[in-house]
mmCIF file of C-alpha atoms and ligand atoms in Angstrom:
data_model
loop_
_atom_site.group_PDB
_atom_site.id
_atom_site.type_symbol
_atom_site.label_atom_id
_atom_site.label_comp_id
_atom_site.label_asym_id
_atom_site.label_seq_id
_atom_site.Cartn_x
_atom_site.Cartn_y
_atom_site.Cartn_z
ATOM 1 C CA UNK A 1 16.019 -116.017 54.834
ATOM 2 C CA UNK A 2 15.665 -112.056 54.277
ATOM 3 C CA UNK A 3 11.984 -110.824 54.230
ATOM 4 C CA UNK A 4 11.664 -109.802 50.604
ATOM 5 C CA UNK A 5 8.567 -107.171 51.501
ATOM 6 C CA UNK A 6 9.125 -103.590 52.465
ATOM 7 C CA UNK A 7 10.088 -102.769 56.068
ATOM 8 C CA UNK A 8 8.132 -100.782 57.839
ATOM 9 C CA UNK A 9 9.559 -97.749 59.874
ATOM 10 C CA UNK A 10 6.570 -96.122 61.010
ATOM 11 C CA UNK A 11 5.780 -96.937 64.957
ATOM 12 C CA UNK A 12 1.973 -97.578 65.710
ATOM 13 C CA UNK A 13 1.845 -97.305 69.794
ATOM 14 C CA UNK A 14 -1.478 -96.191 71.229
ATOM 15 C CA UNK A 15 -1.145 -96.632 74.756
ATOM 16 C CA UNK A 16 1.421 -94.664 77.245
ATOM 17 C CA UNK A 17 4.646 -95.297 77.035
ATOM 18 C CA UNK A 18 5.585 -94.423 80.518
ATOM 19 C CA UNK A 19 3.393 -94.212 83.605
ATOM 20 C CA UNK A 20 4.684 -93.795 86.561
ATOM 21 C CA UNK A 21 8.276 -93.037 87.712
ATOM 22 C CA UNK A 22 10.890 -95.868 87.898
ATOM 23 C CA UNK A 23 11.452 -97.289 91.540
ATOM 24 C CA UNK A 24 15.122 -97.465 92.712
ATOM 25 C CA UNK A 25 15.002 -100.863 91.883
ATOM 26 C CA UNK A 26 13.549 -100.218 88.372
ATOM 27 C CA UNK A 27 15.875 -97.625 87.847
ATOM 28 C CA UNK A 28 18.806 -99.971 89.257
ATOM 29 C CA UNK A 29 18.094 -102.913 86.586
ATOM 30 C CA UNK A 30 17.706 -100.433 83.693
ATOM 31 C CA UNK A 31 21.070 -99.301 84.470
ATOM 32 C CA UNK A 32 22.967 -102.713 84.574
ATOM 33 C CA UNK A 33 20.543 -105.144 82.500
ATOM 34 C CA UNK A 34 19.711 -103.094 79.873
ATOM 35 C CA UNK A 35 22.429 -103.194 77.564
ATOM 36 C CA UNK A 36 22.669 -107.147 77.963
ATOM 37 C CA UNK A 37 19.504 -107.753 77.518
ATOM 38 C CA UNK A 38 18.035 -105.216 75.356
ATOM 39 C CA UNK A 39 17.367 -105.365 71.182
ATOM 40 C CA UNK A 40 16.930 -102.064 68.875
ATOM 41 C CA UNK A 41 15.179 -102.741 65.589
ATOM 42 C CA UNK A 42 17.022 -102.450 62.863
ATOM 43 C CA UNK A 43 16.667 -101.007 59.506
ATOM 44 C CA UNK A 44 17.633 -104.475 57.916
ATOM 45 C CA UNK A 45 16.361 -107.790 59.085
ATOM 46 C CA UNK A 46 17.424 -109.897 61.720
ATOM 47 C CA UNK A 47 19.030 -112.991 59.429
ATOM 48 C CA UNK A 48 18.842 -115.172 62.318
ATOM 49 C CA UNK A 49 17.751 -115.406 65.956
ATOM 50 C CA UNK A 50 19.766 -117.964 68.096
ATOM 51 C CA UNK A 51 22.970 -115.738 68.000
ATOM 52 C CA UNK A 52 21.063 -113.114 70.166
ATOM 53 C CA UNK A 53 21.579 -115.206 73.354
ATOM 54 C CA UNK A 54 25.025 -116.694 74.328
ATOM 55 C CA UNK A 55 23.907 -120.442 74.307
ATOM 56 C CA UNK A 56 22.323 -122.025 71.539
ATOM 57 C CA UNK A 57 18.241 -122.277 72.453
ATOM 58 C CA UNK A 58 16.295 -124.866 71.495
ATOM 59 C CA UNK A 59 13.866 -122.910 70.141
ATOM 60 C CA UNK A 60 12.384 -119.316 70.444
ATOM 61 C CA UNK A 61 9.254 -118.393 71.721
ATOM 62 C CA UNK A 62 7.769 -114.321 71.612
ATOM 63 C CA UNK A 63 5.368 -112.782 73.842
ATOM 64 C CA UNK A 64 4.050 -109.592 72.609
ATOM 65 C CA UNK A 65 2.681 -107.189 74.932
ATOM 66 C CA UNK A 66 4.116 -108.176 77.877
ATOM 67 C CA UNK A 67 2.889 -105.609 80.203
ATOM 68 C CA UNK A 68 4.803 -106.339 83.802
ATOM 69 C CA UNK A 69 6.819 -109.531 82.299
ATOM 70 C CA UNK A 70 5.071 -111.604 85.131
ATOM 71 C CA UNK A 71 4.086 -114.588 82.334
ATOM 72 C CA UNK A 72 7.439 -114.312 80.358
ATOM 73 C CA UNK A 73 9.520 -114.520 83.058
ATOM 74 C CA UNK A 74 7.318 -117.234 84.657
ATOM 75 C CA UNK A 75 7.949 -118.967 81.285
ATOM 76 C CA UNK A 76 11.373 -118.071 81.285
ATOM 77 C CA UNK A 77 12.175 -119.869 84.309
ATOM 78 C CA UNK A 78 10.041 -122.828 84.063
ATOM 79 C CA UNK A 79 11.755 -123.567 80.028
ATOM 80 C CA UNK A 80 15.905 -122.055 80.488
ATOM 81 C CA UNK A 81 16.778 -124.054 76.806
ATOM 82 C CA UNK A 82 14.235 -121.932 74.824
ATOM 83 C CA UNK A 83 15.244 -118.099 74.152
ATOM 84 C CA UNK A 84 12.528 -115.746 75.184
ATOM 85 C CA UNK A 85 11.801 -112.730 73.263
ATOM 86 C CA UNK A 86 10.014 -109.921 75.127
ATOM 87 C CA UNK A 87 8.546 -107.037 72.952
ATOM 88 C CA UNK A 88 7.031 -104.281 74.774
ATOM 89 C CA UNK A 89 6.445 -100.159 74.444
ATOM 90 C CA UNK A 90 5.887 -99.480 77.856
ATOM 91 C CA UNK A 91 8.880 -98.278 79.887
ATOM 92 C CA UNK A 92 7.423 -99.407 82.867
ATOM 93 C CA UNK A 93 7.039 -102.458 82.002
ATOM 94 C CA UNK A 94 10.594 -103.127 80.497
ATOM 95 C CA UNK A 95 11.833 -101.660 83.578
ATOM 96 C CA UNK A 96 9.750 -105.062 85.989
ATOM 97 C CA UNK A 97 10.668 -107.337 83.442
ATOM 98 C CA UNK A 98 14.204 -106.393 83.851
ATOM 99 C CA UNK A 99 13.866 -106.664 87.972
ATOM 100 C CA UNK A 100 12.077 -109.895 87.472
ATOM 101 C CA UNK A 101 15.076 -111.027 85.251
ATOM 102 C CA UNK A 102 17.355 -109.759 87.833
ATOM 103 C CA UNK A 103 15.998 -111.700 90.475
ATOM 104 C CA UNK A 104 16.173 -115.136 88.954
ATOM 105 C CA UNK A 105 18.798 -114.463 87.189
ATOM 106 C CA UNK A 106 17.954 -115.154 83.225
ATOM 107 C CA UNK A 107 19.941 -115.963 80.568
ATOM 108 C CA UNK A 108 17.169 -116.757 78.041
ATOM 109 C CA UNK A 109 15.698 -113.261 77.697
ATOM 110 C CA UNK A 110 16.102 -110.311 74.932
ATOM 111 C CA UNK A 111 13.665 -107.566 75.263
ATOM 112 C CA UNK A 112 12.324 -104.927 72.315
ATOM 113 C CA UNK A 113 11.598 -102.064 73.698
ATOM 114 C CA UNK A 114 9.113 -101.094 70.634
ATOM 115 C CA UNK A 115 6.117 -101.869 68.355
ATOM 116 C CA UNK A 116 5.890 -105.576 67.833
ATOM 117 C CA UNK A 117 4.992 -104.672 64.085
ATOM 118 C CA UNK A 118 8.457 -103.204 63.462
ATOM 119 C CA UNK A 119 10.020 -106.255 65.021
ATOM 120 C CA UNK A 120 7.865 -109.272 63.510
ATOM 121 C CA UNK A 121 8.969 -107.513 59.870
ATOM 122 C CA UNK A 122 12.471 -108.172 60.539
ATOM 123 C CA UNK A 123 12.335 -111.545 61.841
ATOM 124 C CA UNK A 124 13.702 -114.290 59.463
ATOM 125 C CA UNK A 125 10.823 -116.745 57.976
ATOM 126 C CA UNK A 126 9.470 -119.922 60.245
ATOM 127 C CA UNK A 127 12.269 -119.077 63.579
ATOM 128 C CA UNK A 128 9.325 -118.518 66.046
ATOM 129 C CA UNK A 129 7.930 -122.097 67.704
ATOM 130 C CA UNK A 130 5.736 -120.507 69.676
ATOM 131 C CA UNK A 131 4.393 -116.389 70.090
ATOM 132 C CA UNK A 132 1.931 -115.277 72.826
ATOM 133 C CA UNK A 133 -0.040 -112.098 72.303
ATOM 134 C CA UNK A 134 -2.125 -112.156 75.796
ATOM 135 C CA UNK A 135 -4.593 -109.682 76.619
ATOM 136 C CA UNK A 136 -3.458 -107.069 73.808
ATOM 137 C CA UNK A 137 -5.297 -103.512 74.663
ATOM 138 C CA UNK A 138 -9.197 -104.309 73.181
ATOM 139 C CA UNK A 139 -9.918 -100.103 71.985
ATOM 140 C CA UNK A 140 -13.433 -101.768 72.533
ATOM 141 C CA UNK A 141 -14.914 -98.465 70.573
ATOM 142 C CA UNK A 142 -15.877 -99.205 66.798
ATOM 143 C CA UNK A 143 -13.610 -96.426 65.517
ATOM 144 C CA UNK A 144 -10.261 -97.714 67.592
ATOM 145 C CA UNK A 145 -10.408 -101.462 66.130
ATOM 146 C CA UNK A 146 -7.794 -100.019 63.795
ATOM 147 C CA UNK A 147 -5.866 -99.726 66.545
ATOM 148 C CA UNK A 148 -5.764 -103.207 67.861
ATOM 149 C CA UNK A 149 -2.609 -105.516 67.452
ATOM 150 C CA UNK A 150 -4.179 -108.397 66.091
ATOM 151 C CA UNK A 151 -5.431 -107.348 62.184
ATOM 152 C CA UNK A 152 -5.318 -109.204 58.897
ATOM 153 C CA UNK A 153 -1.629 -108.246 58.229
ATOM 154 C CA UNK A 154 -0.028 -109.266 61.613
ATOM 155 C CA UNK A 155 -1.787 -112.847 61.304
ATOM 156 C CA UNK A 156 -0.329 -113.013 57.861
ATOM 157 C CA UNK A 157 3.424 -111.710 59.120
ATOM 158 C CA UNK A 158 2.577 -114.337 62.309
ATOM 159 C CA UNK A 159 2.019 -117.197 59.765
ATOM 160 C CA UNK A 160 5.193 -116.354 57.759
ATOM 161 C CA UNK A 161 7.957 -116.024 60.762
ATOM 162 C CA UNK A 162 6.154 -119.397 62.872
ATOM 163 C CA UNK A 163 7.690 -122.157 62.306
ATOM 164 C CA UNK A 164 5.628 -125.339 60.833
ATOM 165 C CA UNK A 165 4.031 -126.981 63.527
ATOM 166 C CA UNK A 166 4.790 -124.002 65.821
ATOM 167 C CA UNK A 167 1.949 -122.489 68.124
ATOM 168 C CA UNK A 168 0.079 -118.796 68.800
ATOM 169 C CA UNK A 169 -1.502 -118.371 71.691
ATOM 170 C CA UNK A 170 -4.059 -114.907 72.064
ATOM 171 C CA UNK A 171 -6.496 -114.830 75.155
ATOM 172 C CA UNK A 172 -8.479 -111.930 75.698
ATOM 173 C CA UNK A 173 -11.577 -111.033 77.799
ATOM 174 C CA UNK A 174 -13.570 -108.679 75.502
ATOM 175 C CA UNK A 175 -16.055 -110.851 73.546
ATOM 176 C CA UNK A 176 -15.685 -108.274 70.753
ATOM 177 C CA UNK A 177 -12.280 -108.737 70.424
ATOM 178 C CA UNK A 178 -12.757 -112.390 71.240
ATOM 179 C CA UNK A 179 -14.627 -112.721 68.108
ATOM 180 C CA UNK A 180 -12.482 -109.940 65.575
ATOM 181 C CA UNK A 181 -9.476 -112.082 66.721
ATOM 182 C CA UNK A 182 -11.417 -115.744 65.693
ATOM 183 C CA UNK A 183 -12.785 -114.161 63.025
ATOM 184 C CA UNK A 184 -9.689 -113.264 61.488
ATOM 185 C CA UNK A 185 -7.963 -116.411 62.470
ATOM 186 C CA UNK A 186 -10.471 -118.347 60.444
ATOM 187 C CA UNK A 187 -9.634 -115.975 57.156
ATOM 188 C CA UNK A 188 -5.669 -117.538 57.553
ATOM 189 C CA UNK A 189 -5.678 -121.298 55.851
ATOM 190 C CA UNK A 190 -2.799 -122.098 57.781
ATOM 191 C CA UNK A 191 -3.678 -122.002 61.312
ATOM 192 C CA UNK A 192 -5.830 -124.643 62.870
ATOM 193 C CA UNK A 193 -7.429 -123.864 66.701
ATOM 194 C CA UNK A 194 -6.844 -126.555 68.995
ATOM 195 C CA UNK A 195 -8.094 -126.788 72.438
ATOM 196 C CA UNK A 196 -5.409 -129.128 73.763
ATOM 197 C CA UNK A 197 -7.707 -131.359 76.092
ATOM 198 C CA UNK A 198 -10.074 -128.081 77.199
ATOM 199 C CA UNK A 199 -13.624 -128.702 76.521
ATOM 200 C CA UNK A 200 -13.940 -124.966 74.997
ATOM 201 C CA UNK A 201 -11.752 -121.278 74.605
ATOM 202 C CA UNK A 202 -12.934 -120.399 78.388
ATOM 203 C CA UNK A 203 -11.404 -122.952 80.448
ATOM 204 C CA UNK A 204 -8.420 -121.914 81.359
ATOM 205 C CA UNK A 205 -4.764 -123.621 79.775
ATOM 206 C CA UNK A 206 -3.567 -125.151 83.245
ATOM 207 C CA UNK A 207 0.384 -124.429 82.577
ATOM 208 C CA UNK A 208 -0.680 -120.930 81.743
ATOM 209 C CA UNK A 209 1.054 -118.699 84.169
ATOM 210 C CA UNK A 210 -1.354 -115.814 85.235
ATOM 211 C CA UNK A 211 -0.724 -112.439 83.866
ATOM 212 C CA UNK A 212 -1.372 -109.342 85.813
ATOM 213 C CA UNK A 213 -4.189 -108.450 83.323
ATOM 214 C CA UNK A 214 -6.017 -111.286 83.337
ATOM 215 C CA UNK A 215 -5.781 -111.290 87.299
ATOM 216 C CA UNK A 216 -7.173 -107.678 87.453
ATOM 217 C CA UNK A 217 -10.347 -108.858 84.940
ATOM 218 C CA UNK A 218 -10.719 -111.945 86.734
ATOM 219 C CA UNK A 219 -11.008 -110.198 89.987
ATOM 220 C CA UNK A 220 -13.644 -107.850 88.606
ATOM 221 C CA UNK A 221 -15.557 -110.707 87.239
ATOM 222 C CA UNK A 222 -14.826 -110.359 83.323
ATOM 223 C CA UNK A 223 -14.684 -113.606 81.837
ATOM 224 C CA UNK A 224 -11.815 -114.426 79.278
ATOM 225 C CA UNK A 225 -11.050 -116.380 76.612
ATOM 226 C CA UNK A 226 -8.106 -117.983 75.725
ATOM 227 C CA UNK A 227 -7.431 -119.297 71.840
ATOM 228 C CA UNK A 228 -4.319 -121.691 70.333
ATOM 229 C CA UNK A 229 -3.797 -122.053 67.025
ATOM 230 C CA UNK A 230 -0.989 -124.245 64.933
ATOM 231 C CA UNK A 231 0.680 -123.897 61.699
HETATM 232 C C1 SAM B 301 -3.682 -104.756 78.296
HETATM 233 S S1 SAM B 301 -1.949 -104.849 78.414
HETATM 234 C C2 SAM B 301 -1.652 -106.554 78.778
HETATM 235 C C3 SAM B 301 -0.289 -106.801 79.331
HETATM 236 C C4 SAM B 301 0.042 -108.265 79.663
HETATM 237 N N1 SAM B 301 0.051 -109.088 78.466
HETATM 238 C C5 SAM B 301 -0.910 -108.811 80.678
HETATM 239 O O1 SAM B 301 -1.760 -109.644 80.298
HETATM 240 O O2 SAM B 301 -0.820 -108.401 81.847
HETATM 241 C C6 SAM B 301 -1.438 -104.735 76.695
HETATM 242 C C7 SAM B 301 0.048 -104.505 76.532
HETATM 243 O O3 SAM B 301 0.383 -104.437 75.143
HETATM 244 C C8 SAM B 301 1.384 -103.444 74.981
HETATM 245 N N2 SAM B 301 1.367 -102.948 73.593
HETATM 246 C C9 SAM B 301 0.556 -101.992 73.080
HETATM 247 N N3 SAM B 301 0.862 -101.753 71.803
HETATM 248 C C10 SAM B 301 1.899 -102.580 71.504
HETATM 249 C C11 SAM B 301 2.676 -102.775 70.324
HETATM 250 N N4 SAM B 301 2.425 -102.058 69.231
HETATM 251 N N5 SAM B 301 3.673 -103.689 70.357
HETATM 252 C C12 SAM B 301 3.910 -104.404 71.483
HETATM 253 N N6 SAM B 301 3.202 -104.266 72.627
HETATM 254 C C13 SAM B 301 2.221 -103.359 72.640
HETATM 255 C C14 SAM B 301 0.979 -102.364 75.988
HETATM 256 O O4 SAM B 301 2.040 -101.486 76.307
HETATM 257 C C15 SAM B 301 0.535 -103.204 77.159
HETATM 258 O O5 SAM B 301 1.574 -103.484 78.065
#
């Protein structure tokens, strides 16, 4: 199904897009993954997903944001019939996801190297089962909320390219953005929070593979909070 709204063209990235030079390594699996493994948006939409990878997944899951690519590859390995799609601004951060893919050896990963907002416009309606948006940047200051991923019209663009029944997963551990990001979620009709046998949003998922992130916050004692909603 083609998105019948107005593509957007117009890249929103905040943060750096590189940091720090490319190891050899880095360097080594941009040069002979990239071009497998790597997506450019388009001007017109994607009209469907599963001929991206060369098998036929079972279903595709996102992750948004996926800083090093420690949790998507994680993911990647532990689930090789789903096809993983990696969206992610930072160079740096393509670049370990790449090594990471390298070293197991992945099949089941495509990688935007972009805003997520350009890509989730171009996606065909209901082919995502399942997107994770963990630990998006939390501009914590009143007059950067603008700037944070998760507004009114991503959850609206998330609810249109899920599939029924499919799942979004958002943990964070800034209460502010804890609460803009529940807040909003209660606005959308169509996505219900579940805590899948958790007593509340802190304890941690246990099949949630750590990202680097949360590792660093839970190390300097910030506590986070970790949401799932269905469709
Ligand atoms: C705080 S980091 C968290 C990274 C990772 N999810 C983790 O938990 O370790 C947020 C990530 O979101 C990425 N990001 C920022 N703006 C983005 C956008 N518009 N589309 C996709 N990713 C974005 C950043 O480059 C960064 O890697």
């Amino acid at each position: 199904m083609i998105l019948n709204r107005p593509l957007p063209q117009q890249r929103y990235i905040w943060g750096r897009r590189q940091s720090r030079p490319l190891t050899d390594k880095q360097r080594q699996a941009m040069d002979t993954l990239w071009h497998q493994v790597g997506l450019t948006v388009l001007e017109n939409p994607l009209p469907e997903l599963s001929y991206l990878f060369s098998f036929l997944p079972q279903e595709i899951w996102l992750e948004v944001g996926f800083g090093g690519g420690e949790h998507l590859a994680t993911q990647a390995v532990l689930h090789p019939t789903i096809g993983f799609i990696g969206c992610e601004p930072f160079v740096n951060g393509v670049a370990s996801l790449l090594v990471h893919i390298q070293k197991h050896s992945l099949t089941n990963v495509r990688i935007v190297k972009d805003d997520v907002r350009l890509l989730l416009a171009r996606l065909p309606a209901h082919s995502l089962s399942r997107v994770f948006i963990l630990f998006p940047d939390p501009w914590p200051k009143n007059r950067h909320h603008k700037r944070r991923i998760i507004q009114e019209g991503t959850i609206k663009t998330l609810a249109h390219v899920l599939k029924n029944g499919g799942l979004l997963y958002m943990a964070t551990d800034d209460p502010s953005y804890a609460r803009w990001m529940q807040d909003l979620m209660k606005q959308h009709p169509l996505f219900v929070p579940l805590l899948e046998g958790r007593k509340n949003v802190y304890e941690r998922p246990k099949d949630w593979p750590l990202t680097r992130y949360e590792q660093k916050g839970l190390f300097q004692g910030r506590t986070p909070v970790y949401l799932t909603y269905k469709t």
